[in-house]
Coordinates of C-alpha atoms in Angstrom, one line a residue:
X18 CA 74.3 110.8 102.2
X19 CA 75.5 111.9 105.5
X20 CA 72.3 110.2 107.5
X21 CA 73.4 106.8 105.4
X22 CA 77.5 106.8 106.0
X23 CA 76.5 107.2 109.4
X24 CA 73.9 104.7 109.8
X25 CA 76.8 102.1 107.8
X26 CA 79.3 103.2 110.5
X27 CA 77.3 103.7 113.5
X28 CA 74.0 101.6 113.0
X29 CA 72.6 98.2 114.2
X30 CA 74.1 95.3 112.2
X31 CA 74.2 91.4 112.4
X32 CA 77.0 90.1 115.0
X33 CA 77.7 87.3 112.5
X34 CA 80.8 88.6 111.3
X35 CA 82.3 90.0 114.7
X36 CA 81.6 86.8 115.9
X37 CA 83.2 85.0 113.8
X38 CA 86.4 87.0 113.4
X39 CA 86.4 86.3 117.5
X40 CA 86.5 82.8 116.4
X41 CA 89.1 83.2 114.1
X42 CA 91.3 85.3 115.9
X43 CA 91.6 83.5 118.7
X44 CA 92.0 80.2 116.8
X45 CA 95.5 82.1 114.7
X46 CA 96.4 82.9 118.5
X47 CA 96.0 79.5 119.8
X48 CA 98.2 78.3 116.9
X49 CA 100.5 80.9 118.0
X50 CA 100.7 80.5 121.3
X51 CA 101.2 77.0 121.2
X52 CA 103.8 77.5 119.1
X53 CA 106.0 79.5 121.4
X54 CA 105.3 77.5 124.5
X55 CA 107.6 75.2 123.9
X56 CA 109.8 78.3 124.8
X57 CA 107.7 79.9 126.7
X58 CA 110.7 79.8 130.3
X59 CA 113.0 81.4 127.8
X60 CA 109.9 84.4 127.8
X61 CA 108.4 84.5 130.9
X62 CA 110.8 83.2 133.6
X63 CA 114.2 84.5 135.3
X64 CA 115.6 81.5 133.3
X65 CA 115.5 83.8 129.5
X66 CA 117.4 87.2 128.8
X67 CA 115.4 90.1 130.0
X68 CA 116.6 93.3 129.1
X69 CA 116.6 96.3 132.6
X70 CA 114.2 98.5 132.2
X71 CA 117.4 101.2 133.0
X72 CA 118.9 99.2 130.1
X73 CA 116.3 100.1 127.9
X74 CA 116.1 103.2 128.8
X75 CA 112.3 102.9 130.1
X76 CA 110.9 100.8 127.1
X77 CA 111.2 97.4 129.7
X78 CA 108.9 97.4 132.0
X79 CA 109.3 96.0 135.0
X80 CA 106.6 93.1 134.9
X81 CA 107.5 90.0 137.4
X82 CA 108.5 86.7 136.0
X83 CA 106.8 83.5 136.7
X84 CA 108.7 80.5 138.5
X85 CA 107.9 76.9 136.9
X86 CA 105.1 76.3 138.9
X87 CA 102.9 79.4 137.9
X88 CA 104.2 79.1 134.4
X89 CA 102.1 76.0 133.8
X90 CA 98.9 77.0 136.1
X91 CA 99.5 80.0 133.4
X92 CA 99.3 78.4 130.4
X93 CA 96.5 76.1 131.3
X94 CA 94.5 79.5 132.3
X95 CA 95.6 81.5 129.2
X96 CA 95.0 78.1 126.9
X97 CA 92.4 77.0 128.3
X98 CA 90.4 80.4 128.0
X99 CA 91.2 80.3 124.3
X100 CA 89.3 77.2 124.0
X101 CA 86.8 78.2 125.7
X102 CA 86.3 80.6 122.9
X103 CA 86.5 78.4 120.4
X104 CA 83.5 76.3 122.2
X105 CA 81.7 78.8 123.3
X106 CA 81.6 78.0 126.7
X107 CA 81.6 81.4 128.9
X108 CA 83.2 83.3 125.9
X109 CA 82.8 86.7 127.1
X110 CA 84.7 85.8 130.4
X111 CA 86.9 84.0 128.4
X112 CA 87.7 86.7 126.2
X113 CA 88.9 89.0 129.3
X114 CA 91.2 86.3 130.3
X115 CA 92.8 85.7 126.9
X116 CA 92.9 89.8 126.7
X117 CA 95.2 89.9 129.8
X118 CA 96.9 87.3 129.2
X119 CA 98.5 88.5 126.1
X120 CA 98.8 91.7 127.8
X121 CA 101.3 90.2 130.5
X122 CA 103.2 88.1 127.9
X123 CA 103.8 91.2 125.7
X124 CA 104.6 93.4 128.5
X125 CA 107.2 90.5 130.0
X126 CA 109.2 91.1 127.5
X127 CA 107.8 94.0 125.5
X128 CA 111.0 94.6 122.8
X129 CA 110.9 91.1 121.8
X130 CA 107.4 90.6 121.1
X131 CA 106.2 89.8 117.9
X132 CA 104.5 92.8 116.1
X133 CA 101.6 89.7 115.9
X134 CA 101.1 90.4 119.7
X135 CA 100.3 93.5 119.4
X136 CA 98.1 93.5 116.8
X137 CA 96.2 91.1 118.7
X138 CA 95.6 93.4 121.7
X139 CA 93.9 95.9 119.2
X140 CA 91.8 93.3 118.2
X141 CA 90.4 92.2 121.5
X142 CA 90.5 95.5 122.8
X143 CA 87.9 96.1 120.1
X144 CA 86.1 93.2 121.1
X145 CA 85.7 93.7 124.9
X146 CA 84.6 97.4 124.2
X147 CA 82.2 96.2 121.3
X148 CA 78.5 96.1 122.9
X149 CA 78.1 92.1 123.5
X150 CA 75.7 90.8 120.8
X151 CA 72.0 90.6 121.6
X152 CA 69.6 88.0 120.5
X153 CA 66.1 89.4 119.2
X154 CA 64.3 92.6 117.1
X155 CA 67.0 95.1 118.8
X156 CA 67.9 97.2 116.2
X157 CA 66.3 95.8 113.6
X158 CA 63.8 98.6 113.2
X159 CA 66.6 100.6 111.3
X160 CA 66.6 100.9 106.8
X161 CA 68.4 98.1 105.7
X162 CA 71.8 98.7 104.7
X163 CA 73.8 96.7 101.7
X164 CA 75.6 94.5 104.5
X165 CA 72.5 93.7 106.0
X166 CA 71.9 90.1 106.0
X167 CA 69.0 89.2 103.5
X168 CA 65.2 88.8 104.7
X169 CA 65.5 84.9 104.5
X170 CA 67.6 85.2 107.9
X171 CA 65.2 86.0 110.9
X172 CA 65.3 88.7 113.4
X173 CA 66.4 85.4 116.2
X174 CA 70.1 85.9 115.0
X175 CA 72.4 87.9 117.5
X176 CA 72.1 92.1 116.4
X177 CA 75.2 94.3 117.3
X178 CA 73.3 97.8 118.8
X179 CA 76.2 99.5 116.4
X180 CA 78.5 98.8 113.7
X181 CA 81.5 100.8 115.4
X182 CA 83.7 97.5 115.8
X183 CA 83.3 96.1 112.6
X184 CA 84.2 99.4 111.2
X185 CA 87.2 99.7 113.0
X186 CA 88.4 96.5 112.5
X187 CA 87.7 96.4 109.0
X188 CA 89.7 99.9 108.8
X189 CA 92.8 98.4 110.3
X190 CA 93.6 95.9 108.1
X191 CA 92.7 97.9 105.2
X192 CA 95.6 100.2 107.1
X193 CA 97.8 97.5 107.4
X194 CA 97.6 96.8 104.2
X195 CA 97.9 100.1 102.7
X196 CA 100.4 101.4 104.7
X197 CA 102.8 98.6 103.9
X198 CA 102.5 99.6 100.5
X199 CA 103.0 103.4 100.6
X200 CA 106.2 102.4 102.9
X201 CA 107.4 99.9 99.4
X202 CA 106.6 102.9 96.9
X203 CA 108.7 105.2 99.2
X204 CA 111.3 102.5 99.2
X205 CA 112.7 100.9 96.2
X206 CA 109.7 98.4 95.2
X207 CA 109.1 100.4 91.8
X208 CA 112.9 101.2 91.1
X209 CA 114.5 97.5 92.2
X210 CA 113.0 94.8 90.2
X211 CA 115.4 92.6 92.4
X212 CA 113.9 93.6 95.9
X213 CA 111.7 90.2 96.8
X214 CA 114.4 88.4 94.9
X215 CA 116.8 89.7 97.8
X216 CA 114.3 89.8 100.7
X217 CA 113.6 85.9 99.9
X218 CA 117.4 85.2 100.2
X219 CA 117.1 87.0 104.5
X220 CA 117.3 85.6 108.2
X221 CA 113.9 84.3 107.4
X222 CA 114.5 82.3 104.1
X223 CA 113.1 78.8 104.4
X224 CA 114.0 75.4 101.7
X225 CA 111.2 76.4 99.7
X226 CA 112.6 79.9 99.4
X227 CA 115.7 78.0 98.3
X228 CA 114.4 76.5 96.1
X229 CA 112.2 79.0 94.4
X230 CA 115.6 81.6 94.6
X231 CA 117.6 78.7 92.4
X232 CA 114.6 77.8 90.0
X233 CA 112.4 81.1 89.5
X234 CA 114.0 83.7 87.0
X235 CA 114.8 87.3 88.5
X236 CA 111.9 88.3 86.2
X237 CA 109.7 85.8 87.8
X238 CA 110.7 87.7 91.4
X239 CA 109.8 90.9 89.7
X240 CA 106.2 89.7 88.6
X241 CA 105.9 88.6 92.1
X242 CA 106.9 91.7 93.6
X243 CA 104.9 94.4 91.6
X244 CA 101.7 91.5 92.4
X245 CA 102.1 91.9 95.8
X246 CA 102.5 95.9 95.9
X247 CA 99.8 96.4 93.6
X248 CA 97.3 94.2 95.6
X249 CA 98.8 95.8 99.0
X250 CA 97.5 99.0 97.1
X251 CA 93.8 97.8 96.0
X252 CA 93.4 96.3 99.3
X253 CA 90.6 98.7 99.7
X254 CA 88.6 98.2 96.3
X255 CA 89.1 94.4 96.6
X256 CA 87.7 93.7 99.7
X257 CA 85.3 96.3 100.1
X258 CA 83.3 96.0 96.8
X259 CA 81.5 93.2 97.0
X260 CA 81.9 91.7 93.2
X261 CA 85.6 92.3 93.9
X262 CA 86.0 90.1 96.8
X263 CA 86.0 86.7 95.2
X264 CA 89.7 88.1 93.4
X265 CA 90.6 90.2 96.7
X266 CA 90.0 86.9 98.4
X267 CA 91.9 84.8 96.4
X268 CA 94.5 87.3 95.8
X269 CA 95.4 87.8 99.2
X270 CA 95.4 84.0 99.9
X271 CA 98.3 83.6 97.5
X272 CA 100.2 86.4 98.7
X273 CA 100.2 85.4 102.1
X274 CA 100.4 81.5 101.5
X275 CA 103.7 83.1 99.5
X276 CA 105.2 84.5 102.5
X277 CA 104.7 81.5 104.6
X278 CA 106.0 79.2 102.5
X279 CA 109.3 81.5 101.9
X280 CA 109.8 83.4 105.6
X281 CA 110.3 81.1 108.7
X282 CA 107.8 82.2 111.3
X283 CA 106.5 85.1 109.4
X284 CA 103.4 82.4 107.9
X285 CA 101.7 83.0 111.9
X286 CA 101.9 86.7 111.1
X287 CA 100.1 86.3 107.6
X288 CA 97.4 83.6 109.4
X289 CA 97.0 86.6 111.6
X290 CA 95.8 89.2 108.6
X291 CA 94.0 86.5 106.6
X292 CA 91.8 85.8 110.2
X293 CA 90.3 89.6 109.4
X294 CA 89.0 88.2 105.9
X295 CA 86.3 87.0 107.9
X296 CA 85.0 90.6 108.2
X297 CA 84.4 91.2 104.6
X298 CA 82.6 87.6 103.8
X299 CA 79.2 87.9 102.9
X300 CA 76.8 87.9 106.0
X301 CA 74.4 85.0 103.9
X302 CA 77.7 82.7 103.8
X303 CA 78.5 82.8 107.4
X304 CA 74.8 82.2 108.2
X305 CA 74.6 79.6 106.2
X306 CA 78.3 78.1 107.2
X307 CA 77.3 78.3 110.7
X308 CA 73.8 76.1 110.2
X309 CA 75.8 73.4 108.5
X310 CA 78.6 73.4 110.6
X311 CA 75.6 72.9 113.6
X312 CA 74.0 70.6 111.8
X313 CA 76.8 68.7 110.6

């Protein structure tokens, strides 16, 4: 049992799946990106607030500002590396890029960045340190393993020398997920059948959230609620069991779909946890995905 959980944690396995969550990611962070550059003097020039680091009592740090002229030449660089990624053109010296430059931009002005920003600096962290995927029979001398793509695929597909960054990865949004939900059973989520009913009516409510606040019952809120803790709870059992994924899947989809539709902004946060899905699909539909999208 021991020899096995270590072999699932620590053993060879396909790159499919950390490749394409690199794909993913980095697609929810172009989207993101993009999004804020209309802004982006406000963030990374003398021209926005930018709290003293003696004003902050050391949480600022004092990163230099760009003028104008360096703020474009950086958003072409920082851009541009993302699509690289996306096309697979230098994608490993791309990745380093992208890696420091969402470094600098959260570090510019560290107490306003988005909680997104930091959660993708895990992510590529994970990536650079992950061992870069090799093509050929390396490590595929091992037992098989239930994720282990079936023998249909052959040994020419791109082998990870150990499963160490899947694992992780996998593990945090399971945390993420998990955690938010012990915080809601410590709060009021079981107690307060009105809590989403409130939280919908925030800074963040959108029209739709209107909408739904005027034309959904309270009791309707409170079916909605309980859904979202419960799944928030079976994150685990969902996505990990592999017959439970097609309802962990579509569960999550509507939850986070949910939260875009009702919290302004807050739908690039839940594009950013639904990119880690891509972890947990089955290795035979990425493989197979991938040839059609080639062929296609």
């Amino acid at each position: 049992m021991t020899a096995r959980a270590l072999h699932w944690a620590l053993g060879p396995v396909s790159a499919i799946r950390l490749e394409s969550f690199r794909w993913t990611t980095t697609l929810v962070l172009l989207i993101y990106t993009l999004t804020w550059s209309l802004e982006a003097s406000e963030w990374l020039t003398p021209v926005g607030y930018h709290v003293s680091a003696a004003a902050s009592r050391g949480l600022q740090l004092p990163i230099p500002l760009l003028g104008r002229g360096s703020l474009v030449a950086f958003l072409l660089i920082y851009v541009g590396s993302m699509v690289g990624i996306l096309l697979d053109l230098r994608p490993r010296l791309c990745s380093y890029v992208v890696f420091m430059g969402l470094l600098y931009v959260t570090l510019a002005d560290r107490l306003s960045a988005f909680s997104m920003n930091k959660l993708a600096l895990v992510a590529y962290l994970v990536l650079l340190l992950a061992p870069w995927p090799a093509t050929g029979s390396a490590g595929r001398d091992a037992p098989d393993v239930p994720d282990a793509p079936d023998s249909s695929q052959d040994q020419e597909h791109p082998q990870l020398r150990s499963a160490w960054p899947l694992r992780i990865l996998q593990a945090t949004v399971l945390l993420q997920y998990v955690g938010a939900g012990v915080c809601k059973l410590r709060g009021n989520w079981l107690t307060n059948p009105q809590v989403l009913w409130l939280q919908a009516q925030d800074v963040y409510m959108t029209k739709f959230a209107a909408w739904m606040v005027r034309e959904v019952p309270v009791w309707g809120w409170t079916v909605l609620q309980h859904g979202a803790l419960a799944f928030e709870l079976l994150a685990p059992l969902l996505l990990c069991v592999r017959r439970l994924r097609p309802l962990g899947f579509a569960w999550g989809l509507a939850m986070h779909v949910g939260i875009a539709l009702m919290m302004h902004r807050v739908g690039l946060f839940s594009l950013s946890v639904v990119a880690y899905y891509v972890l947990f699909v089955d290795e035979a539909h990425l493989f197979g995905l991938r040839e059609r999208l080639r062929a296609g």
